[in-house]
Short mmCIF file of C-alpha atoms in Angstrom, two decimals:
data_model
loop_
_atom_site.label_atom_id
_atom_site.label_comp_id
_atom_site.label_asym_id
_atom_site.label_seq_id
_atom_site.Cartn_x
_atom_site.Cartn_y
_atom_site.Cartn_z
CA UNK A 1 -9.67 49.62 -39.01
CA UNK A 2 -7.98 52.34 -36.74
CA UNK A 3 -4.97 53.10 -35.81
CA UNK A 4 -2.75 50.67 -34.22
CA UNK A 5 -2.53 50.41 -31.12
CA UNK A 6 -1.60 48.11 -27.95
CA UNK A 7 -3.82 44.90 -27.16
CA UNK A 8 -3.53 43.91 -23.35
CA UNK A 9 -4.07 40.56 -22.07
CA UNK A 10 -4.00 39.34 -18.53
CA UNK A 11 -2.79 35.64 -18.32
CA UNK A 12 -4.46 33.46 -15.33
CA UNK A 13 -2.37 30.35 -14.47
CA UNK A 14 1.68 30.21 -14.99
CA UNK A 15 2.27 26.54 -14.96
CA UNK A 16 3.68 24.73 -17.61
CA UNK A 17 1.00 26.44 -20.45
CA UNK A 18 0.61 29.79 -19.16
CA UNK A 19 4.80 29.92 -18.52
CA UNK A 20 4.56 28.55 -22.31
CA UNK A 21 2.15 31.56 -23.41
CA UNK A 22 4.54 34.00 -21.63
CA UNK A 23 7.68 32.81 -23.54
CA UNK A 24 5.84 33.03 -26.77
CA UNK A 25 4.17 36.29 -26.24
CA UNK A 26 8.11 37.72 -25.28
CA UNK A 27 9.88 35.78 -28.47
CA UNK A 28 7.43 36.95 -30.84
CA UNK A 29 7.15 40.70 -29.74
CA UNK A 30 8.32 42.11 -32.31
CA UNK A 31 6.15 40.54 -34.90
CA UNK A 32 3.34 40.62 -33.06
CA UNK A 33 2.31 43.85 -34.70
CA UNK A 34 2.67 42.72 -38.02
CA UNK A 35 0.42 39.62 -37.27
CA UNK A 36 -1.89 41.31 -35.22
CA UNK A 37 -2.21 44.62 -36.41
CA UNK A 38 -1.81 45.94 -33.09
CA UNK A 39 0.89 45.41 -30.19
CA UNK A 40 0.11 42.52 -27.77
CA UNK A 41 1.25 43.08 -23.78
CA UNK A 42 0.61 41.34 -20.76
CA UNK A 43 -0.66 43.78 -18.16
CA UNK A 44 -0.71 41.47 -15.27
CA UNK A 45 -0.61 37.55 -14.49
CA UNK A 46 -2.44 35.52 -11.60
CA UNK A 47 -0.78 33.56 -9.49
CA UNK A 48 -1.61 31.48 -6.06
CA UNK A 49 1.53 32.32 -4.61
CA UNK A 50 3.08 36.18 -5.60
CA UNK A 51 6.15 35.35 -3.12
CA UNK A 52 7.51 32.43 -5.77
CA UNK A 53 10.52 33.41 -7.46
CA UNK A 54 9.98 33.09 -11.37
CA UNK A 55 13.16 33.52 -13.70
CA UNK A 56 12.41 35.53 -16.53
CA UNK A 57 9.20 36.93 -15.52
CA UNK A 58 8.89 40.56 -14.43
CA UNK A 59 7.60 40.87 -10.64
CA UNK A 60 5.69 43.86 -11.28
CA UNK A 61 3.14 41.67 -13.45
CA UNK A 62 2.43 39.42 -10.94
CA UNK A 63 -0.58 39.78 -8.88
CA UNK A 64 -2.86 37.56 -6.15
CA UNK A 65 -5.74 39.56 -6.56
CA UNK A 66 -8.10 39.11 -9.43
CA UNK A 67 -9.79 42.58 -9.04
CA UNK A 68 -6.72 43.89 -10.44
CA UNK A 69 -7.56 42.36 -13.72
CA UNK A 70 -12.13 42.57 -13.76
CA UNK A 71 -11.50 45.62 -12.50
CA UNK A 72 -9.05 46.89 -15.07
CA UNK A 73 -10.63 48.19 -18.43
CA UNK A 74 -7.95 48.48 -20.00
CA UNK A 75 -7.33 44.32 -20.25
CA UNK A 76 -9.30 43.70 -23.35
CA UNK A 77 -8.18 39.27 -23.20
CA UNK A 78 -8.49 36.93 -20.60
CA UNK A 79 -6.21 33.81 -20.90
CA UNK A 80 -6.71 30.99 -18.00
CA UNK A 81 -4.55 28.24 -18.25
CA UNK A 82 -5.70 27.28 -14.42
CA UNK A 83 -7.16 24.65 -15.30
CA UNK A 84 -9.92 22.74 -12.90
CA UNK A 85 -13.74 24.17 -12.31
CA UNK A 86 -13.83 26.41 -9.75
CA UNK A 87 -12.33 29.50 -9.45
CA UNK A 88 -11.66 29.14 -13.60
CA UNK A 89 -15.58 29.27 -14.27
CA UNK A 90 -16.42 32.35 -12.09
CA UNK A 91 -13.24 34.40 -13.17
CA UNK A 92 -14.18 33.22 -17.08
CA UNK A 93 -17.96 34.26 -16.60
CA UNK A 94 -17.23 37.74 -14.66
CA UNK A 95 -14.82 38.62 -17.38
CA UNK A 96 -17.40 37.50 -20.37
CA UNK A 97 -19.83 39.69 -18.48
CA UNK A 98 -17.41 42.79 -18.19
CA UNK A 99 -16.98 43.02 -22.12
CA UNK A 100 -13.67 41.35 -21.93
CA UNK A 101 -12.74 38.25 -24.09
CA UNK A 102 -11.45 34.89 -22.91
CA UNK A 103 -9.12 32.29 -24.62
CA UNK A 104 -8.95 29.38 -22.62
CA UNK A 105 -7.50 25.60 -22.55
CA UNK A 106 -9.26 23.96 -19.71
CA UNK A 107 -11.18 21.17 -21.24
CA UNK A 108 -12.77 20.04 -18.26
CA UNK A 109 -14.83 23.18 -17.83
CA UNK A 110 -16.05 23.57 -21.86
CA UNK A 111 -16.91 19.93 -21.58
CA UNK A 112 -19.34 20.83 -18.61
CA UNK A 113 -20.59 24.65 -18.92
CA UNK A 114 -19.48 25.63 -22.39
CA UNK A 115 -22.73 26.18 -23.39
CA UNK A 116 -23.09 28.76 -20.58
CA UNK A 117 -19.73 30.18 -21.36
CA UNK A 118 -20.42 30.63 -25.14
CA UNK A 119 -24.16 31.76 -24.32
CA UNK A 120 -22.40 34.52 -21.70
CA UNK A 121 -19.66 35.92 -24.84
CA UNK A 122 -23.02 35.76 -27.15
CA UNK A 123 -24.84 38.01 -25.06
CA UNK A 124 -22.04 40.07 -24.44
CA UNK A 125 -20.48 40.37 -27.96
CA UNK A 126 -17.22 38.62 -27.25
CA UNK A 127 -15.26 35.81 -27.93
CA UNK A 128 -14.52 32.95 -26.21
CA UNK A 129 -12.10 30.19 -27.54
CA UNK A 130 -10.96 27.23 -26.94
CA UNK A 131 -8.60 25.69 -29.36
CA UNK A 132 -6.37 24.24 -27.21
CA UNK A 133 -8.59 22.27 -24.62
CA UNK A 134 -9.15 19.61 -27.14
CA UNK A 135 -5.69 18.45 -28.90
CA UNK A 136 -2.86 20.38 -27.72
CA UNK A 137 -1.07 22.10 -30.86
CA UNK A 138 -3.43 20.30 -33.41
CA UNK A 139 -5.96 22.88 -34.77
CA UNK A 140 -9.35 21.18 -34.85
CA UNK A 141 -12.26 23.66 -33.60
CA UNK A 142 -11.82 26.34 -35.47
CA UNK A 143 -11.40 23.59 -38.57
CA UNK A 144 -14.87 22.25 -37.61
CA UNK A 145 -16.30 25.61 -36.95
CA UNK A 146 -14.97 27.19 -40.06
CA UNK A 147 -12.84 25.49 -42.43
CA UNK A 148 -15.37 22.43 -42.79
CA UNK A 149 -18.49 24.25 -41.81
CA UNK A 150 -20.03 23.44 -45.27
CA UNK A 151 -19.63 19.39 -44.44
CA UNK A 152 -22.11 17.52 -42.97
CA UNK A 153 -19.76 15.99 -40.40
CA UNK A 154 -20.77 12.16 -39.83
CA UNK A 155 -17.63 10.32 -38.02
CA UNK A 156 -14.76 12.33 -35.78
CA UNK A 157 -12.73 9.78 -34.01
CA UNK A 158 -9.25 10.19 -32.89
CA UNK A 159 -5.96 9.99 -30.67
CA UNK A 160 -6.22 12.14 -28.00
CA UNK A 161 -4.43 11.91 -25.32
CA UNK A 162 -0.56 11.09 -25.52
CA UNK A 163 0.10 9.52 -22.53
CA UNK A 164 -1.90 6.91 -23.39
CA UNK A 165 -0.82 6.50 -27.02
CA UNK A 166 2.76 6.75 -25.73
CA UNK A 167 1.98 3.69 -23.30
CA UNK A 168 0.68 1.69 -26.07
CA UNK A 169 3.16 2.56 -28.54
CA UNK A 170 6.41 1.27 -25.92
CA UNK A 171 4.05 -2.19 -24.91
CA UNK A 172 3.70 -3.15 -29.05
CA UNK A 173 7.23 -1.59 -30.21
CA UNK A 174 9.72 -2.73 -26.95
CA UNK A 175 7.50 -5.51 -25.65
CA UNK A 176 6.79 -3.50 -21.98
CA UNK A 177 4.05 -4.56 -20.05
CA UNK A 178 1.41 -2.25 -18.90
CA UNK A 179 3.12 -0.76 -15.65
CA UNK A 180 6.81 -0.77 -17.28
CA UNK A 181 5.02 1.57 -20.02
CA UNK A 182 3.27 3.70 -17.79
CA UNK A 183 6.14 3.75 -15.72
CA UNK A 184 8.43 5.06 -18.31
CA UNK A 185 5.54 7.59 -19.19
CA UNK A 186 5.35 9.29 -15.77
CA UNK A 187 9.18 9.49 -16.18
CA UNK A 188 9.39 11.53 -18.55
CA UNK A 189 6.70 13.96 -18.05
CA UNK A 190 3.80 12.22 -20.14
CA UNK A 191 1.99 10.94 -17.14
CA UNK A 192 0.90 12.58 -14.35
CA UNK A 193 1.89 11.51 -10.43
CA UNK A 194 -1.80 10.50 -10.38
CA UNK A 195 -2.30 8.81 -14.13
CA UNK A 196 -6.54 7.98 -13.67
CA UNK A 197 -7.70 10.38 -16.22
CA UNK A 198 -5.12 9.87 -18.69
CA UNK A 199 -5.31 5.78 -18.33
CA UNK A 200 -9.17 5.54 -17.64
CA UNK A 201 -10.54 7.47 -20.32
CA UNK A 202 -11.51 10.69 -18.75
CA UNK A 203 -8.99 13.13 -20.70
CA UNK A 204 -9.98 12.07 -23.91
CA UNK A 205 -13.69 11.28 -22.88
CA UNK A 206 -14.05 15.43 -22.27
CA UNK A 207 -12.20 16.22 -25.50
CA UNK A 208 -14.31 13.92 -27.59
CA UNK A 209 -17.55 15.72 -25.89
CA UNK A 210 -16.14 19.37 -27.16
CA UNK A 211 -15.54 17.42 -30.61
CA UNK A 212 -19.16 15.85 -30.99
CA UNK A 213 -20.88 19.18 -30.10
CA UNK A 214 -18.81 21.50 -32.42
CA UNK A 215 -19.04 18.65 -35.36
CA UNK A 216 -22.56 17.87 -34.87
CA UNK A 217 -24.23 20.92 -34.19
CA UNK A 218 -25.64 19.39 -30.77
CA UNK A 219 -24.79 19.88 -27.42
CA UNK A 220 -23.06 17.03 -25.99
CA UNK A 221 -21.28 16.71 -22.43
CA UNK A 222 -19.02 14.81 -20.81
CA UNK A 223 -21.82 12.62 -18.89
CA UNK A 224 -23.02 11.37 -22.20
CA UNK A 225 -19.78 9.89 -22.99
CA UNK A 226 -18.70 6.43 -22.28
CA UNK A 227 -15.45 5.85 -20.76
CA UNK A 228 -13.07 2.80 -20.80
CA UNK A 229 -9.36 2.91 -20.45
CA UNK A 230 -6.22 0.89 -20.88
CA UNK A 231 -5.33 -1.03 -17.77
CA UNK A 232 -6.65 -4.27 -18.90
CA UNK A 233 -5.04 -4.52 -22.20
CA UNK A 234 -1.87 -6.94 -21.74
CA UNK A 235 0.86 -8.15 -23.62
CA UNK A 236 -0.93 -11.01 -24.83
CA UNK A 237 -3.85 -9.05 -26.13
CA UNK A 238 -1.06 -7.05 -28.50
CA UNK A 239 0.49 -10.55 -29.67
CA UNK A 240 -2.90 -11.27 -30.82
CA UNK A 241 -3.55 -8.09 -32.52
CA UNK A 242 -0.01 -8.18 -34.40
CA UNK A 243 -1.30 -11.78 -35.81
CA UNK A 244 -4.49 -10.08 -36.76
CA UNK A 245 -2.27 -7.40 -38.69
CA UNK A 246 -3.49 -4.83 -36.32
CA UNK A 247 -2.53 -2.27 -33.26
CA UNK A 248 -4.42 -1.49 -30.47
CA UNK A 249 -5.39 2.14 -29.97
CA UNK A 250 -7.39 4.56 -27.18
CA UNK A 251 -9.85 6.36 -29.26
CA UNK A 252 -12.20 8.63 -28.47
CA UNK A 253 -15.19 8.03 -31.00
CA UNK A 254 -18.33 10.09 -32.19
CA UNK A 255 -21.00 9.55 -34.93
CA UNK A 256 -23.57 11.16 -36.02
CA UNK A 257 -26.21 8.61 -36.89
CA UNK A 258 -30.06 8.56 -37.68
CA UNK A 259 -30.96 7.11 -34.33
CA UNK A 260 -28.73 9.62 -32.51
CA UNK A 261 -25.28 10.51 -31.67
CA UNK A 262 -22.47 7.92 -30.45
CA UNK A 263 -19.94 9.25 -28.61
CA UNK A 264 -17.38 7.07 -26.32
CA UNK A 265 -13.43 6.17 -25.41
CA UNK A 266 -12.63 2.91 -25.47
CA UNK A 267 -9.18 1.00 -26.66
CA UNK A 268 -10.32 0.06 -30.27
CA UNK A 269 -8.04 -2.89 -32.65
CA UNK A 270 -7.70 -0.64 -35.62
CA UNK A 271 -6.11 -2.34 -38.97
CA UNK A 272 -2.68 -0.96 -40.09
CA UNK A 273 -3.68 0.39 -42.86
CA UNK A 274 -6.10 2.62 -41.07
CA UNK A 275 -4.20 6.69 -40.88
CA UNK A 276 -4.45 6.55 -36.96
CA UNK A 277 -2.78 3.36 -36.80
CA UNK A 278 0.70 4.67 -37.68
CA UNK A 279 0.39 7.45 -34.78
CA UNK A 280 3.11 6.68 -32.67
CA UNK A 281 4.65 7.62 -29.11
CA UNK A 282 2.80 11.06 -27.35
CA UNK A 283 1.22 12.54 -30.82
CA UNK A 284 -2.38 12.92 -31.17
CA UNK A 285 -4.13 13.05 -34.43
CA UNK A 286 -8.15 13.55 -35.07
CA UNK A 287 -9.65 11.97 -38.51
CA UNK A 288 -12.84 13.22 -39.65
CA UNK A 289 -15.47 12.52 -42.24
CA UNK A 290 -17.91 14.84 -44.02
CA UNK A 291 -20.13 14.87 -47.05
CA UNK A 292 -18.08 17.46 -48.96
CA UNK A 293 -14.19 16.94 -47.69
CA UNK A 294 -14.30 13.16 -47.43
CA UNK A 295 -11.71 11.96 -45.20
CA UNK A 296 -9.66 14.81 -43.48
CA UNK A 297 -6.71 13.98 -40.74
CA UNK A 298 -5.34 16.63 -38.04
CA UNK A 299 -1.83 15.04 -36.62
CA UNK A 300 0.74 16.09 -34.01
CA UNK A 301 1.87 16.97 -30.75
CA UNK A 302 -1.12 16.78 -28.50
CA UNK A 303 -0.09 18.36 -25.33
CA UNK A 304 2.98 20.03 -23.70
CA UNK A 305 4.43 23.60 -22.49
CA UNK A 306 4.63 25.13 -26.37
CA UNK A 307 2.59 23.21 -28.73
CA UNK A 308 -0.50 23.30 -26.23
CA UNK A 309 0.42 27.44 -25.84
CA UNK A 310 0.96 27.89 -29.75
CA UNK A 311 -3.27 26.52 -29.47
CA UNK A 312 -3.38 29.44 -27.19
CA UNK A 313 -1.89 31.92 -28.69
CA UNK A 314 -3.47 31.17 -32.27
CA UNK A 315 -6.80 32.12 -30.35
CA UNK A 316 -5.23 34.73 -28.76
CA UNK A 317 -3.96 36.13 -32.29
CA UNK A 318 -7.32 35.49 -33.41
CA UNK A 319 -8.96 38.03 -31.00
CA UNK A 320 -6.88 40.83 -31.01
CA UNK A 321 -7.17 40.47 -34.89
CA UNK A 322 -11.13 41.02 -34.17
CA UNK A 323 -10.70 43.83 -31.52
CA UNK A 324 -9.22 45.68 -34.75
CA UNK A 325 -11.73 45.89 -36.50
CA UNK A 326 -14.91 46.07 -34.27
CA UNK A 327 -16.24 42.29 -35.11
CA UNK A 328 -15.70 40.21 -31.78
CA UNK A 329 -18.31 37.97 -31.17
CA UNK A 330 -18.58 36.60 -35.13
CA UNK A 331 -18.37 32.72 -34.42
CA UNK A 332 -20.50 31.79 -30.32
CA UNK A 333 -22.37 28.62 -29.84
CA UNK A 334 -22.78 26.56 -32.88
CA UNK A 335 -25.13 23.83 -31.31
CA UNK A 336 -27.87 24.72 -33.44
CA UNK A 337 -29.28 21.37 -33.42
CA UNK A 338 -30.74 18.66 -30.20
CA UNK A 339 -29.80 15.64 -31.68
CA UNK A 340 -30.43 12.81 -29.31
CA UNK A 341 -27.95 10.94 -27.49
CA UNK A 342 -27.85 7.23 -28.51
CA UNK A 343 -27.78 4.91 -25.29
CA UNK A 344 -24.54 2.90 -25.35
CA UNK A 345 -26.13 -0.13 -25.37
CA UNK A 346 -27.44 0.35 -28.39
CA UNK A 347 -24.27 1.42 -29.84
CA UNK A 348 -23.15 -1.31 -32.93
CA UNK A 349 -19.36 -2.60 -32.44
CA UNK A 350 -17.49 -5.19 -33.63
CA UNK A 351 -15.76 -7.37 -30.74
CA UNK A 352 -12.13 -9.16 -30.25
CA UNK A 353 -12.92 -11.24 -27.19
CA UNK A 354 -10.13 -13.72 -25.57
CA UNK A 355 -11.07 -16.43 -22.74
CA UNK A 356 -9.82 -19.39 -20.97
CA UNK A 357 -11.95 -22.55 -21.51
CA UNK A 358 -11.77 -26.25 -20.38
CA UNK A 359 -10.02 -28.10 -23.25
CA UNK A 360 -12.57 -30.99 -24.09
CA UNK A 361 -15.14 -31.64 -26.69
CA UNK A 362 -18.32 -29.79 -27.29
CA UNK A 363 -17.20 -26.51 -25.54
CA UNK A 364 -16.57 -24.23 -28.89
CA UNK A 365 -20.04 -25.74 -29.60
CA UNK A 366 -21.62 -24.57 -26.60
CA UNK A 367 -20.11 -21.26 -26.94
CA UNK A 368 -21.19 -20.74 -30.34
CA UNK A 369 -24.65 -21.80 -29.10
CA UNK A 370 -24.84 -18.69 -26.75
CA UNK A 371 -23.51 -16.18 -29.24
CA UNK A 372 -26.50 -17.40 -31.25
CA UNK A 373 -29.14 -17.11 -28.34
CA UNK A 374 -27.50 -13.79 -27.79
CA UNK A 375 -27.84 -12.67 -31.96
CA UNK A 376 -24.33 -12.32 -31.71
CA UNK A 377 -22.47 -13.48 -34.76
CA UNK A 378 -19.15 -15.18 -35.14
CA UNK A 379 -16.51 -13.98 -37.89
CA UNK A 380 -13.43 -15.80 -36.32
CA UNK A 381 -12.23 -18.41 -34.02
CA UNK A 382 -8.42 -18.72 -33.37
CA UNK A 383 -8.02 -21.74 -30.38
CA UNK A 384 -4.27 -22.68 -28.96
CA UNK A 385 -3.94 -25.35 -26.48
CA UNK A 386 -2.01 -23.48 -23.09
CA UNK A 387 -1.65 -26.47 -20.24
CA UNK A 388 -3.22 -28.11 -17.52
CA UNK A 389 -6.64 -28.42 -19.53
CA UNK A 390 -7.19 -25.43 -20.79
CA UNK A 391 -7.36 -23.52 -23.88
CA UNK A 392 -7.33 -20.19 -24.96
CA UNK A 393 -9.97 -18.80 -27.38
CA UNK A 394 -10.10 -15.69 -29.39
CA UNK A 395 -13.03 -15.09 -31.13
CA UNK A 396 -13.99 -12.24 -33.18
CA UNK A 397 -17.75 -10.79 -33.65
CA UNK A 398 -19.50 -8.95 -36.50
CA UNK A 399 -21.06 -5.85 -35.51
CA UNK A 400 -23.43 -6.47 -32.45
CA UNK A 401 -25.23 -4.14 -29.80
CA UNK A 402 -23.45 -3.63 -27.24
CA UNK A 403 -26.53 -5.01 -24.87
CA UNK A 404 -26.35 -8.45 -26.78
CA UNK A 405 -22.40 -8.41 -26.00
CA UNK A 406 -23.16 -7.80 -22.72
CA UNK A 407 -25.48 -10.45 -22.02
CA UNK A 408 -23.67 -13.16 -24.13
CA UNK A 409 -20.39 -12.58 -21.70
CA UNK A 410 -22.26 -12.76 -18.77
CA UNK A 411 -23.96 -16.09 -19.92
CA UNK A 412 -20.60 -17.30 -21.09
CA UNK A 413 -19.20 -16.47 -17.56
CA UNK A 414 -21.65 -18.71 -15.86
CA UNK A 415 -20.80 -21.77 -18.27
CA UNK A 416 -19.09 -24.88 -15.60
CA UNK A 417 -16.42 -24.92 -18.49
CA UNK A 418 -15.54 -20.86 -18.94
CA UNK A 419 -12.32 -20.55 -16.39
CA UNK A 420 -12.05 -16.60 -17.63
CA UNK A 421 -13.10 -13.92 -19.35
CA UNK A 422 -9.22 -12.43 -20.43
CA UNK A 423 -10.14 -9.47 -22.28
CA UNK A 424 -12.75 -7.85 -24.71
CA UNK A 425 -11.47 -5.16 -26.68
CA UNK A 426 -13.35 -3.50 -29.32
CA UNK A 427 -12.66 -3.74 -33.07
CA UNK A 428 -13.22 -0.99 -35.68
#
């Protein structure tokens, strides 16, 4: 190693993580060198608007200009906490390109082009991490890269977005309904003004693509991954589920099978017994299964200003550690593999499935008669009489392709004596 000596970063972004990153880097300042090796100092920091007062930030490190930072040789780390595509992918690739490394947290852009991000530090003999794009403060790449590298990784499914989780959490525990929850959610910071990727799926449907390809060894993006989010799921659905001894969770779900990977987000009933099913309020937690380890869980706080920037900064540490002593560039692309995607479709689930029937003989017959048409199999039937005619049935499946599901329900919909379709949720 030689001497020590003074690591500079530039930070990109001072929102809520990069204003997260700066408070860390000042508090731990003086033990930086001791955990580093080296000093650690920001040089400069991007921002859109250089005429914005910011408390507790020194002026003379702001810039609008990014050639002040490519251009600079002494900035050895790039840290963008932008977020978003475009400018983050051009400013990540130009610095890759110019020798410089690059922590960054923006899970929409590894879920896309991380392949031609990692390919870009490969060739260039840098690094380029990502810890916290996936789960906030929960390490789980650099677990899957290097802690359970041995394992041959078959199942990572998990709770990974908290807004979501937080939702679901008030609507079994205080008896909200969907809006109420997500109401309470946007005030106090979970949500965002505009909730559609938290609530639809999208959030977690990028992290679980990041997951699958680091776990699996194959490239997987967020394209391949089905979505489906929370909106339908109602307060009846989580009376139902408490009867079944159960909560209802958003999970995002990958496997690595022999016909191909699985990968999707969809609200799953998962028994309480299961470890995910006591993850409450805004935490996060990702359970995996290998060969070797077993069962392994990851739990806690999944986003916000300072766990999501201690992600950061443990990447950040990481790198400067590596500057030290010559060996950047150690651990690139780790999609050795081109496993297949599985088509949904094909995709084996078990179903909880609740609908609104005419009340008269021979209809539970009929029903069952299409499930068996359809090769779907019945494991439960719980029917309560509601008024004016009709009842409600919930029936529960054994594992089925998703394609028979699909064409069973849309039979059942065209029955004289089906009033609704109320809900189909998934059942692990």
């Amino acid at each position: 190693m030689t001497e020590k000596r003074t690591v500079k970063v530039a930070l990109l972004g001072l929102g809520t993580v990069g204003s997260g990153v700066y408070k860390l880097i000042e508090r731990q300042q003086k033990e930086m060198v001791h955990k580093v090796g080296a000093d650690l100092r920001i040089k400069k920091i991007l921002v859109h608007n250089i005429g914005k007062k910011r408390d507790g930030v020194e002026a003379s490190l702001l810039t609008d200009r990014w050639e002040d930072i490519i251009d600079d040789k002494e900035i050895e780390i790039v840290i963008e906490v932008m977020g978003g595509i475009e400018p983050a992918r051009t400013m990540i690739l130009e610095a890759l390109n110019s020798g410089k490394n690059v922590v960054t947290a923006n899970k929409d852009l590894v879920a896309e082009y991380g392949k031609e991000l990692l390919d870009a530090a490969e060739n260039n003999g840098v690094d380029f991490l990502f810890e916290a794009a996936v789960a906030g403060g929960i390490p789980i790449i650099r677990p899957l890269k290097q802690c359970l590298a041995s394992n041959e990784i078959d199942e990572v499914i998990g709770i990974i977005n908290g807004t979501t989780n937080y939702i679901l959490t008030k609507m079994f525990e205080d008896g909200m309904d969907f809006k109420e929850a997500l109401a309470k959610a946007t005030e106090l910071g979970y949500a965002e003004a505009d909730p559609t990727a938290d609530i639809e799926g999208l959030d977690a449907g990028r992290k679980v693509a990041i997951m699958a390809s680091i776990a699996f060894h194959s490239r997987v993006v967020f394209s391949d991954v089905y979505t489906e989010g929370i909106t339908g799921i109602t307060a009846r659905d989580i009376q139902y589920a408490q009867e079944f001894k159960s909560v209802i969770k958003l999970l995002g779900v990958a496997h690595n099978t022999e016909d191909g990977i699985e990968v999707g987000v969809y609200p799953m009933l998962l028994p309480k017994d299961h470890p995910l099913a006591s993850v409450r309020d805004s935490f996060n937690a990702v359970f995996v299964h290998g060969d070797a380890v077993d069962d392994a869980m990851f739990y806690g706080r999944g986003a916000g200003e300072f766990p999501t920037a201690s992600a950061v900064m443990g990447d950040v540490i990481d790198v400067a550690r590596d500057i030290q002593y010559h060996c950047t560039g150690r651990i690139s692309c780790t999609c050795y593999r081109t496993t297949p995607i599985k088509k949904f479709d094909d995709v084996k689930n078990k179903f909880f499935l609740r609908m609104q029937v005419d009340n008269k003989p021979g209809v539970l017959a009929a029903i069952a008669s299409v499930f068996g048409v359809h090769k779907v199999s019945i494991s439960k039937v719980v029917q309560k009489i509601i008024k004016d005619g009709t009842a409600e049935l919930v029936i529960v499946t054994e594992a089925v392709k998703e394609y028979h599901m699909k064409d069973a329900l849309e039979h059942l919909k065209d029955m004289e004596t089906t009033r609704e379709i109320s809900s189909i949720i998934r059942e692990y």
